Amino acid sequence: MEKLSLQLNCPMPQLDFDVITLGHGSGGLLTHRLLEAGIFKLLDNEYLSEQHDGAFLHLNGKVAYTTDSFVVSPIFFPGGNIGSLSVHGTVNDLAMCGAVPKFLSLGFIIEEGLRMEDLWEIIVSIRHAADLSGVKIVTGDTKVVEKGKGDRIFINTTGIGEVHPKADIRANRIRPGDRIIVSGDVATHGITIMSQREGLEFETSIESDSRPLNFMVKKLLDKFGQDIHFLRDPTRGGVATTLNEIAQKSNLGVQLEQSQVPVNEQVEGACEMLGLDPLYVANEGIFLAIVASEVAEPALDLLRKEAFGGSAAIIGEVSESNAGKVVLRSRIGGRRVVNMLPGEQLPRIC
Amino acid sequence: MEKLSLQLNCPMPQLDFDVITLGHGSGGLLTHRLLEAGIFKLLDNEYLSEQHDGAFLHLNGKVAYTTDSFVVSPIFFPGGNIGSLSVHGTVNDLAMCGAVPKFLSLGFIIEEGLRMEDLWEIIVSIRHAADLSGVKIVTGDTKVVEKGKGDRIFINTTGIGEVHPKADIRANRIRPGDRIIVSGDVATHGITIMSQREGLEFETSIESDSRPLNFMVKKLLDKFGQDIHFLRDPTRGGVATTLNEIAQKSNLGVQLEQSQVPVNEQVEGACEMLGLDPLYVANEGIFLAIVASEVAEPALDLLRKEAFGGSAAIIGEVSESNAGKVVLRSRIGGRRVVNMLPGEQLPRIC
């Protein structure tokens, strides 16, 4: 993590405090000192520098608007932290609307006692993730709650994106015969968090797949436009839950080929050890695309050439039969209905 | 509070659970059940009903975009609750940008164990406040954290508003000679929360002034346009902190007349009892307008005719002298510099 700060050439400024106190959320002098201590400078852009109650943006046409709160525990994990996750998560939600992400808001709820060093590292990651994703943090808010009334830090991000001119992403555009593409290995983020929390050690370290998906989605839309019928990132509840939502919304069936679902070998091993089905484990860095059958192969080719799409695969298709249901064909050929995740597999995965 | 539910004709639906559990934040079946149990219906509008990862909006021109997290404690208080506050707060921030509020996002972070009855009451208030303010809740998110890792409920709202065509609200438009108008009594919200928390009883109950200010601001802009130089709601840190920000941003002085600052008699009594200066106590339902001197009197007349502006007053003026400072002329004629609130007067006021 220190590496990231140095890499970005933004070491923490010298401050006269080590931890965040209630006063830093007062809206008064301490809040100003905290922000002026380097946070505004770190996140700087032409919108944020106005320091008004809100940001002024010029927008024209159809935009997508989304919100997500992040409560992941632990806040630092292999492959990222709550800061990068909160940027990628909202960027990806916008991409799933067929939008090009442009602007983000940032709301911190900090538990008194958070080390300034940790907050700094998180904000450095936010800046880094925003740059990677091509978005700007344009407005923000900081609140502090008493020790024991929060859990180090929660982050809300919302985002605004311009809908791609060729995009028309709606569940009711899904058709029988459409193919289901997954853009990468499943279950990676969930297993990373779970192994951190349980203190499990694996031979080779597994890292979260938290990353921006917007550039991959934009390329798909540039090339295949309205043949991309639906997009969704299978976060909480995993691929199985998301496909169930898709089946219900479209009132069509989903046929899933277990043998085609890409899972990293170590992640699969960890799932077996923990007794988990990778189809239900949360993801952060992959998406599902429901596409017209005739573009499925070229779309797959396009994704596989991308840095984050090397293991993309066609994992199933949409059918008229089994409307509202997801039917899995297992590796040994049996068929079974795969339901939505009923309760909570792992709280606070994101 | 029950009154509000009945008034809106939205009694809580029959449910098979009484309290929110971690599973309700899973993104799976329980989350769906919670939302489908009546929350979607209660907040219903044409944008939200799409139930996508985000909302699609059509926007043209200059918009304002703002975020605020609400962590007020207690979550229910005389005159409102965390739900209504989270709508009014963001609506008012947009109004302070000179914008007409249009769309809101809603992010819940719920502590496991929150009674469904309380959540329902909060969401009824959100709907009610959104209707009163003329905005639509278009996208949302729900997370649940373990008992002891939150405090009942935190709410983040962000908002998008269309900037009024006649508005040009910027600190660098403030001029020496400008008058400072406050739209209503100061210190009411802070004293309400404080008296609730301290269990103080006053002869007549004081109620929070949490309310939407956007219609009043729109009327000011309709009539006086660019003669309204700056707007800001003096929330955390109160009028004194906000005026200090204004003095610093504009690099001009602020001369404040203590005798002109409107304070409700009971609130003033409570302030004396608690040893607090009303100028530092948080507000939710008033704003400060810095206006050209020639429109100060007609602007005041306009505000005083409004339901929320009956006690509006001109409380001071901007000067070239004392640049960056706020100077108070006390009731007995003495002058002293009024600084920004240094630390935290009362945590979790909003």
XYZ file of C-alpha atoms in Angstrom:
700
model
C 0.000 0.000 0.000
C 2.869 2.309 0.778
C 4.031 1.495 -2.720
C 0.898 3.079 -4.185
C 1.423 6.371 -2.313
C 5.017 6.584 -3.453
C 4.195 5.536 -6.984
C 1.680 8.376 -7.198
C 4.190 10.669 -5.513
C 1.756 11.691 -2.818
C 3.253 10.959 0.590
C 1.101 11.986 3.526
C 1.601 15.620 4.509
C 2.938 16.518 7.957
C -0.081 16.930 10.238
C -0.580 17.849 13.890
C -2.913 14.887 14.420
C -2.612 11.113 13.942
C -6.217 9.994 14.205
C -9.605 11.288 13.084
C -11.661 12.790 15.918
C -15.302 13.863 16.142
C -14.186 17.450 15.548
C -13.085 16.505 12.025
C -16.752 15.966 11.215
C -17.938 19.199 12.800
C -18.052 21.234 9.626
C -15.889 23.754 11.474
C -12.205 24.545 11.670
C -10.975 20.959 12.115
C -12.974 19.805 9.090
C -11.430 22.586 7.052
C -7.961 21.710 8.316
C -8.478 18.054 7.423
C -9.591 18.881 3.896
C -6.972 21.559 3.348
C -4.255 19.292 4.781
C -3.976 17.681 1.384
C -7.255 15.914 0.646
C -8.565 18.621 -1.672
C -5.171 18.793 -3.342
C -4.995 15.020 -3.747
C -8.416 14.789 -5.380
C -8.044 18.089 -7.202
C -9.824 18.878 -10.439
C -11.556 21.918 -11.915
C -14.962 20.912 -10.473
C -13.929 20.135 -6.910
C -11.808 23.253 -6.557
C -14.943 25.445 -6.439
C -15.643 24.044 -2.918
C -19.314 24.957 -3.152
C -22.163 22.981 -1.560
C -22.246 21.043 -4.821
C -20.521 20.790 -8.178
C -21.658 22.424 -11.392
C -21.679 20.108 -14.406
C -22.685 20.511 -18.015
C -24.686 17.521 -19.182
C -26.607 16.941 -22.333
C -28.913 14.103 -23.225
C -29.475 10.771 -21.555
C -27.427 10.111 -18.442
C -27.248 7.236 -15.959
C -27.195 7.927 -12.202
C -26.385 5.345 -9.541
C -25.547 5.032 -5.819
C -23.665 2.452 -3.764
C -22.483 2.374 -0.166
C -19.367 0.372 0.677
C -18.992 -1.290 4.080
C -16.430 -3.955 3.179
C -14.518 -5.520 6.063
C -11.524 -5.602 6.244
C -11.051 -2.194 4.640
C -7.656 -3.199 3.231
C -7.400 -6.488 1.300
C -5.161 -8.024 -1.362
C -5.830 -6.269 -4.661
C -7.380 -3.114 -3.225
C -9.089 -1.346 -0.372
C -12.463 0.217 0.396
C -11.404 3.336 -1.499
C -10.572 1.729 -4.850
C -13.574 -0.594 -4.455
C -15.941 2.347 -3.937
C -14.764 3.944 -7.180
C -14.736 0.762 -9.277
C -18.111 -0.356 -7.933
C -19.917 2.785 -9.009
C -17.993 3.089 -12.272
C -19.049 -0.478 -13.068
C -22.705 0.142 -12.180
C -22.703 3.016 -14.661
C -21.049 0.835 -17.294
C -23.801 -1.773 -16.738
C -26.315 0.945 -17.695
C -24.451 1.298 -21.007
C -23.024 4.609 -19.834
C -19.595 6.205 -20.007
C -18.830 7.154 -16.375
C -17.920 10.830 -15.940
C -18.492 12.199 -12.415
C -18.465 10.728 -8.906
C -19.585 11.973 -5.507
C -17.807 10.759 -2.389
C -19.332 10.490 1.099
C -17.257 9.324 4.078
C -18.706 8.086 7.365
C -15.653 7.689 9.585
C -15.486 6.088 13.019
C -13.605 8.246 15.480
C -10.073 6.929 15.938
C -9.364 5.977 12.318
C -5.689 6.540 11.713
C -5.002 9.446 9.380
C -2.428 7.234 7.672
C -5.180 4.776 6.735
C -7.515 7.533 5.536
C -4.721 8.956 3.427
C -3.983 5.580 1.853
C -7.680 5.155 1.045
C -7.910 8.568 -0.565
C -4.754 7.919 -2.588
C -6.438 4.738 -3.861
C -9.586 6.691 -4.685
C -7.593 9.139 -6.763
C -5.719 6.319 -8.468
C -8.920 4.372 -9.226
C -10.657 7.499 -10.504
C -7.761 8.201 -12.865
C -7.731 4.584 -14.072
C -11.474 4.719 -14.680
C -11.461 8.127 -16.349
C -13.811 9.774 -13.827
C -13.593 12.865 -11.636
C -14.556 13.172 -7.974
C -16.550 16.400 -8.100
C -18.272 16.694 -4.712
C -17.892 15.147 -1.273
C -18.936 15.006 2.364
C -17.290 13.832 5.598
C -19.062 12.734 8.762
C -17.477 11.296 11.914
C -19.321 9.064 14.403
C -18.268 8.043 17.906
C -16.061 5.024 18.560
C -18.249 1.905 18.488
C -20.958 3.516 16.323
C -19.327 2.672 13.010
C -16.576 0.394 11.735
C -13.473 2.398 10.747
C -14.890 3.809 7.512
C -17.937 3.474 5.274
C -17.938 5.126 1.855
C -20.842 6.079 -0.355
C -20.152 6.893 -3.966
C -22.663 7.927 -6.569
C -21.948 8.421 -10.217
C -23.186 10.118 -13.332
C -22.384 8.791 -16.784
C -23.372 9.664 -20.313
C -25.315 6.857 -21.929
C -23.456 5.493 -24.952
C -25.275 6.621 -28.110
C -25.520 3.028 -29.375
C -26.619 1.527 -26.026
C -30.097 0.258 -25.276
C -29.630 -1.918 -22.206
C -32.952 -3.180 -20.839
C -34.145 -6.508 -19.458
C -37.033 -6.545 -21.918
C -34.607 -6.583 -24.836
C -33.418 -10.051 -23.828
C -34.544 -12.683 -26.407
C -34.640 -16.485 -26.483
C -31.435 -17.674 -28.105
C -29.336 -14.828 -26.693
C -25.956 -15.922 -25.389
C -24.641 -15.206 -21.896
C -21.036 -14.066 -21.720
C -19.059 -13.680 -18.510
C -16.097 -11.331 -18.851
C -13.721 -13.142 -16.491
C -13.131 -15.627 -13.671
C -15.910 -15.823 -11.099
C -15.782 -15.735 -7.269
C -12.402 -14.031 -6.952
C -13.388 -10.996 -4.872
C -15.583 -12.909 -2.428
C -12.956 -15.553 -1.779
C -10.280 -12.890 -1.261
C -12.342 -11.118 1.401
C -13.439 -14.354 3.016
C -9.916 -15.728 3.267
C -8.703 -12.441 4.753
C -11.432 -12.463 7.326
C -11.036 -16.098 8.253
C -7.268 -15.751 8.338
C -6.910 -18.524 5.763
C -3.593 -18.840 4.022
C -3.371 -20.198 0.507
C -0.210 -21.318 -1.208
C -0.376 -18.541 -3.735
C -2.149 -15.388 -2.712
C -5.538 -14.684 -4.267
C -6.272 -11.035 -5.035
C -9.569 -9.226 -5.405
C -10.603 -8.582 -8.993
C -11.878 -5.073 -8.129
C -11.223 -3.053 -11.310
C -12.976 -0.759 -13.754
C -14.978 -2.471 -16.497
C -16.128 0.632 -18.341
C -13.540 0.596 -21.134
C -14.338 -3.036 -22.011
C -18.057 -2.259 -22.061
C -17.517 0.812 -24.214
C -15.629 -1.260 -26.792
C -18.471 -3.805 -26.873
C -21.022 -1.038 -27.419
C -18.886 0.753 -30.008
C -18.717 -2.435 -32.060
C -21.965 -4.310 -31.377
C -24.332 -1.524 -30.264
C -27.877 -2.724 -29.786
C -26.873 -6.380 -30.144
C -25.719 -6.027 -26.537
C -29.130 -6.554 -24.921
C -28.341 -6.502 -21.219
C -25.393 -5.995 -18.865
C -25.056 -6.650 -15.157
C -22.158 -7.111 -12.744
C -22.747 -10.114 -10.486
C -21.660 -8.584 -7.172
C -23.524 -9.577 -3.972
C -25.212 -12.948 -4.444
C -22.866 -13.865 -7.287
C -23.540 -15.077 -10.833
C -26.409 -17.354 -9.745
C -28.378 -14.554 -8.078
C -27.830 -12.135 -10.958
C -28.926 -14.719 -13.539
C -32.048 -15.381 -11.463
C -32.845 -11.669 -11.539
C -32.347 -11.688 -15.293
C -34.609 -14.719 -15.732
C -37.314 -13.125 -13.602
C -37.149 -9.700 -15.201
C -37.171 -11.043 -18.746
C -39.616 -13.848 -17.945
C -37.381 -16.200 -19.920
C -35.244 -19.169 -18.907
C -31.494 -19.214 -18.432
C -29.549 -22.391 -19.327
C -26.148 -22.405 -17.693
C -23.221 -24.685 -18.606
C -21.185 -25.369 -15.481
C -18.214 -26.626 -17.495
C -17.941 -23.246 -19.236
C -17.883 -21.073 -16.109
C -14.300 -19.817 -15.669
C -12.908 -20.094 -12.136
C -9.310 -19.526 -11.142
C -7.784 -22.792 -9.910
C -6.845 -21.436 -6.485
C -10.236 -19.826 -6.040
C -11.898 -23.105 -6.948
C -9.729 -24.895 -4.394
C -10.653 -22.356 -1.734
C -14.348 -22.719 -2.581
C -14.111 -26.484 -2.166
C -12.295 -26.100 1.136
C -14.915 -23.658 2.411
C -17.846 -25.629 0.999
C -18.957 -22.766 -1.236
C -20.439 -22.793 -4.717
C -18.462 -20.243 -6.796
C -21.708 -19.313 -8.539
C -22.916 -17.651 -5.325
C -19.706 -15.890 -4.370
C -19.526 -12.108 -4.899
C -17.557 -10.598 -7.757
C -16.327 -7.054 -8.330
C -14.329 -7.183 -11.545
C -16.489 -9.096 -14.009
C -19.763 -8.584 -15.826
C -22.420 -10.644 -17.549
C -23.446 -9.601 -21.061
C -26.590 -10.966 -22.694
C -25.984 -10.621 -26.409
C -27.643 -11.576 -29.702
C -26.421 -15.061 -30.664
C -24.853 -13.883 -33.925
C -22.450 -11.514 -32.141
C -21.568 -13.865 -29.283
C -18.364 -15.222 -30.824
C -16.976 -11.890 -32.095
C -17.898 -10.242 -28.771
C -16.029 -12.984 -26.944
C -13.013 -12.484 -29.217
C -13.039 -8.769 -28.480
C -13.201 -9.319 -24.695
C -10.454 -11.937 -24.690
C -8.024 -9.444 -26.190
C -8.610 -7.036 -23.289
C -6.400 -6.985 -20.200
C -9.340 -7.801 -17.910
C -11.072 -10.219 -20.317
C -8.528 -12.978 -20.915
C -10.752 -15.691 -19.441
C -14.084 -14.437 -20.817
C -16.440 -17.258 -21.799
C -19.893 -17.997 -23.168
C -21.504 -19.710 -20.201
C -25.056 -20.222 -21.315
C -28.054 -19.106 -23.275
C -31.522 -17.703 -22.881
C -34.488 -19.994 -23.582
C -38.233 -19.770 -23.856
C -38.533 -22.846 -21.634
C -38.134 -22.688 -17.833
C -39.308 -19.076 -17.813
C -38.122 -17.200 -14.703
C -35.667 -19.961 -13.786
C -31.961 -20.695 -14.051
C -31.190 -24.316 -15.011
C -27.621 -25.520 -14.635
C -26.202 -28.369 -16.713
C -23.504 -29.786 -14.472
C -20.118 -31.057 -15.599
C -21.410 -34.617 -15.546
C -24.517 -33.718 -17.544
C -27.208 -33.562 -14.835
C -29.653 -30.658 -14.737
C -30.832 -28.729 -11.704
C -32.523 -25.459 -10.920
C -30.194 -22.867 -9.384
C -32.005 -20.458 -7.072
C -31.256 -16.972 -5.858
C -28.999 -16.781 -2.793
C -31.580 -17.028 -0.023
C -29.873 -15.232 2.850
C -26.405 -13.905 3.445
C -23.398 -15.940 2.414
C -20.833 -13.459 3.576
C -21.777 -10.079 5.012
C -19.922 -6.922 4.079
C -18.230 -8.215 0.966
C -18.449 -4.748 -0.601
C -45.080 9.575 13.484
C -47.870 7.092 13.153
C -49.913 10.087 12.095
C -47.710 10.625 9.063
C -48.086 7.023 7.863
C -51.843 7.170 8.149
C -52.019 10.628 6.628
C -50.186 9.337 3.572
C -52.340 6.236 3.612
C -49.384 3.908 3.703
C -49.606 1.633 6.718
C -46.797 -0.906 7.006
C -47.490 -4.070 5.013
C -47.793 -7.437 6.781
C -44.311 -8.965 6.848
C -42.823 -12.198 8.138
C -40.017 -10.327 9.915
C -39.877 -7.576 12.538
C -36.259 -6.518 12.399
C -33.643 -6.033 9.698
C -31.044 -8.812 9.561
C -27.718 -9.130 7.748
C -29.511 -11.164 5.072
C -31.510 -8.084 4.076
C -28.260 -6.589 2.854
C -27.129 -9.673 0.963
C -28.345 -8.588 -2.450
C -30.171 -11.927 -2.585
C -33.673 -13.139 -1.893
C -34.131 -11.332 1.454
C -33.038 -8.021 -0.068
C -35.553 -8.520 -2.856
C -38.274 -9.409 -0.373
C -37.520 -6.323 1.698
C -37.709 -4.052 -1.340
C -40.733 -5.766 -2.843
C -42.490 -5.763 0.555
C -43.574 -2.233 -0.113
C -40.478 -0.047 -0.268
C -40.404 0.141 -4.055
C -44.132 0.793 -4.084
C -43.858 3.487 -1.431
C -41.127 5.365 -3.305
C -42.560 4.539 -6.714
C -42.033 6.727 -9.762
C -41.315 6.127 -13.433
C -37.523 6.209 -12.920
C -37.252 3.897 -9.939
C -39.596 1.294 -11.399
C -36.957 0.273 -13.946
C -34.977 -1.355 -11.091
C -31.747 -1.236 -13.046
C -28.278 -0.728 -11.552
C -28.954 2.961 -12.042
C -31.584 5.397 -13.252
C -31.766 6.923 -16.703
C -32.354 10.677 -16.726
C -32.610 13.285 -19.444
C -30.648 16.384 -18.511
C -29.756 19.417 -20.528
C -27.484 22.250 -19.637
C -25.922 23.240 -16.361
C -26.754 21.021 -13.405
C -25.710 20.970 -9.748
C -24.664 17.717 -8.070
C -24.192 17.257 -4.333
C -23.752 14.556 -1.662
C -24.475 14.394 2.059
C -24.440 11.565 4.600
C -26.780 11.763 7.565
C -25.795 10.236 10.914
C -28.103 12.235 13.200
C -28.752 10.807 16.665
C -31.483 10.262 17.775
C -32.943 9.211 14.429
C -36.432 10.413 15.442
C -36.782 13.940 16.864
C -39.507 16.587 17.169
C -40.184 17.996 13.719
C -38.745 15.142 11.688
C -36.504 12.123 11.493
C -33.327 11.051 9.699
C -35.410 10.292 6.586
C -36.990 13.704 6.109
C -33.705 15.362 7.131
C -31.772 13.434 4.482
C -34.141 14.657 1.765
C -34.352 18.275 2.930
C -30.600 18.491 3.504
C -29.704 17.550 -0.044
C -32.588 19.506 -1.575
C -31.314 22.567 0.296
C -27.706 22.051 -0.791
C -28.918 22.049 -4.403
C -30.976 25.178 -3.772
C -27.842 26.852 -2.369
C -26.191 26.194 -5.745
C -29.033 28.170 -7.344
C -30.494 24.937 -8.712
C -33.993 23.539 -8.917
C -33.702 20.085 -7.273
C -34.977 17.241 -9.491
C -33.528 13.817 -8.658
C -32.225 12.141 -5.498
C -30.291 8.947 -4.795
C -30.775 7.128 -1.509
C -28.211 4.905 0.234
C -29.030 3.125 3.497
C -26.437 1.677 5.879
C -28.532 -0.177 8.438
C -27.357 -1.733 11.700
C -28.668 -5.267 12.093
C -31.635 -5.277 14.477
C -33.309 -2.059 13.301
C -37.037 -2.523 13.705
C -38.848 -2.760 10.386
C -41.464 -0.425 11.846
C -38.814 2.277 12.268
C -37.427 1.734 8.783
C -40.927 1.979 7.368
C -41.601 5.227 9.214
C -38.324 6.653 7.897
C -39.141 5.693 4.323
C -42.651 7.170 4.621
C -40.997 10.418 5.733
C -38.597 10.244 2.806
C -41.494 9.929 0.377
C -43.366 12.734 2.095
C -40.319 15.043 2.115
C -39.563 14.236 -1.540
C -43.137 15.132 -2.511
C -43.002 18.356 -0.497
C -39.704 19.285 -2.139
C -40.759 18.331 -5.665
C -38.006 15.738 -6.164
C -37.977 12.078 -7.141
C -35.947 9.280 -5.540
C -34.601 7.586 -8.658
C -31.968 5.112 -7.470
C -31.004 3.461 -4.190
C -28.858 0.991 -2.297
C -29.177 -0.920 0.984
C -26.360 -2.314 3.094
C -26.631 -3.981 6.501
C -23.784 -4.121 9.059
C -23.511 -6.247 12.191
C -24.902 -5.118 15.525
C -22.412 -2.728 17.127
C -20.815 -1.740 13.809
C -23.264 1.046 13.016
C -25.914 3.054 14.867
C -29.418 2.047 13.767
C -29.321 3.758 10.369
C -27.132 6.098 8.361
C -28.465 7.601 5.146
C -26.584 9.080 2.226
C -28.491 11.159 -0.279
C -27.124 12.810 -3.358
C -29.039 15.109 -5.623
C -29.105 16.544 -9.106
C -30.764 19.858 -9.865
C -31.083 22.096 -12.885
C -29.344 25.408 -12.338
C -31.843 28.277 -12.481
C -31.293 30.182 -15.748
C -30.933 33.472 -13.858
C -28.630 32.102 -11.144
C -24.946 32.884 -10.850
C -24.080 31.921 -7.292
C -20.357 32.224 -6.602
C -18.290 33.503 -3.697
C -16.351 35.794 -6.014
C -19.555 37.644 -6.919
C -19.822 38.963 -3.339
C -19.174 42.745 -3.236
C -18.535 45.268 -0.460
C -21.890 46.795 0.520
C -23.830 43.554 -0.127
C -26.424 42.786 2.518
C -26.656 39.507 4.423
C -30.163 38.100 4.822
C -31.045 35.150 7.026
C -34.291 33.454 5.999
C -35.523 32.508 9.491
C -34.793 31.904 13.169
C -31.342 30.516 13.936
C -30.264 27.582 16.148
C -33.588 25.723 16.136
C -32.447 22.360 14.744
C -29.343 22.080 16.913
C -31.192 22.938 20.106
C -33.933 20.416 19.254
C -31.421 17.593 18.826
C -29.406 18.637 21.845
C -32.431 18.815 24.131
C -33.571 15.387 22.911
C -30.208 13.890 23.568
C -29.738 15.479 26.958
C -33.309 14.627 27.937
C -34.033 18.283 28.624
C -37.648 19.312 28.885
C -38.766 22.778 27.922
C -42.113 24.312 28.771
C -43.185 24.410 25.163
C -41.608 21.879 22.876
C -39.066 23.114 20.356
C -39.182 21.434 16.936
C -36.478 21.043 14.321
C -36.752 23.471 11.409
C -35.796 20.755 8.882
C -37.718 21.742 5.727
C -37.180 22.342 2.022
C -35.915 25.809 1.083
C -35.891 25.358 -2.678
C -39.187 27.089 -3.459
C -38.189 30.198 -1.515
C -34.831 30.298 -3.282
C -36.472 29.843 -6.675
C -38.739 32.842 -6.027
C -35.737 34.965 -5.060
C -33.926 33.973 -8.253
C -37.014 34.447 -10.435
C -37.347 37.999 -9.192
C -33.819 39.175 -8.418
C -31.660 36.911 -10.607
C -27.994 37.859 -10.554
C -28.509 40.328 -7.713
C -28.484 37.238 -5.510
C -24.718 36.867 -5.238
C -24.288 33.953 -2.866
C -26.378 31.411 -0.946
C -25.415 29.002 1.804
C -27.302 27.059 4.481
C -25.601 27.405 7.856
C -25.785 23.774 8.999
C -22.887 22.296 11.005
C -20.963 25.064 12.734
C -23.930 27.444 12.478
C -24.218 30.980 11.120
C -20.848 32.063 12.558
C -18.880 29.296 10.810
C -20.675 29.818 7.487
C -20.078 33.579 7.575
C -16.396 32.915 8.295
C -16.241 30.686 5.215
C -17.878 33.438 3.198
C -15.445 36.070 4.501
C -12.478 33.845 3.686
C -13.660 32.805 0.235
C -14.555 36.340 -0.819
C -11.570 37.907 0.975
C -13.940 40.578 2.287
C -15.189 41.428 5.781
C -18.554 40.538 7.278
C -20.178 42.976 9.739
C -22.847 41.230 11.771
C -25.528 42.959 13.891
C -26.322 40.748 16.869
C -29.565 42.616 17.577
C -30.891 41.712 14.119
C -30.281 37.940 14.324
C -33.691 36.267 14.783
C -33.826 33.598 17.486
C -36.977 31.941 18.786
C -37.511 32.902 22.427
C -37.532 29.319 23.702
C -34.450 28.462 21.673
C -32.693 31.511 23.084
C -33.653 30.427 26.600
C -32.324 26.935 25.958
C -29.086 28.357 24.554
C -28.598 30.437 27.700
C -29.326 27.457 29.901
C -26.811 25.319 27.991
C -24.237 28.077 27.724
C -24.319 28.084 23.928
C -24.043 30.908 21.450
C -26.918 30.536 18.950
C -24.582 31.725 16.198
C -22.664 28.428 16.459
C -25.649 26.103 16.713
C -26.543 24.028 13.628
C -29.527 24.891 11.443
C -31.379 22.844 8.844
C -34.262 25.044 7.687
C -32.730 28.447 7.014
C -30.311 29.963 4.544
C -28.061 32.980 4.238
C -28.362 35.099 1.098
C -25.728 37.673 0.173
C -27.523 40.142 -2.070
C -26.875 43.465 -3.779
C -27.794 46.260 -1.349
C -30.475 47.699 -3.652
C -32.510 44.474 -3.625
C -32.077 43.724 0.095
C -35.364 45.283 1.230
C -37.583 43.874 -1.573
C -35.908 40.447 -1.174
C -36.662 40.573 2.553
C -40.295 41.499 1.819
C -40.574 38.548 -0.566
C -39.148 36.100 1.994
C -41.323 37.365 4.845
C -44.459 36.515 2.869
C -43.341 32.886 2.558
C -44.450 30.201 5.020
C -40.840 29.456 6.035
C -39.639 33.076 5.886
C -41.790 34.926 8.429
C -38.851 35.894 10.602
C -36.336 36.621 7.828
C -34.020 39.531 8.614
C -31.098 41.543 7.285
C -28.387 40.678 9.780
C -25.351 42.385 8.395
C -23.323 43.575 5.469
C -20.153 42.902 3.559
C -17.261 45.347 3.901
C -13.866 45.959 2.389
C -12.414 46.335 5.892
C -11.609 43.341 8.119
C -11.042 41.151 5.057
C -11.463 37.423 5.826
C -13.036 38.161 9.220
C -16.498 38.282 10.779
C -16.994 41.211 13.171
C -20.034 41.185 15.438
C -21.590 44.367 16.795
C -23.173 43.190 20.037
C -26.523 44.338 21.396
C -24.754 46.787 23.688
C -22.626 48.167 20.852
C -19.282 46.440 21.455
C -17.390 44.872 18.572
C -15.600 41.529 18.527
C -14.268 39.082 15.986
C -16.361 35.913 15.670
C -14.279 32.893 14.652
C -15.121 29.626 12.992
C -16.311 26.871 15.355
C -12.967 25.360 16.359
C -13.959 21.793 17.243
C -17.219 19.959 17.659
C -20.066 21.608 19.521
C -22.471 18.736 19.149
C -21.585 15.648 17.166
C -24.108 14.014 14.854
C -26.489 16.910 14.526
C -27.295 15.858 10.939
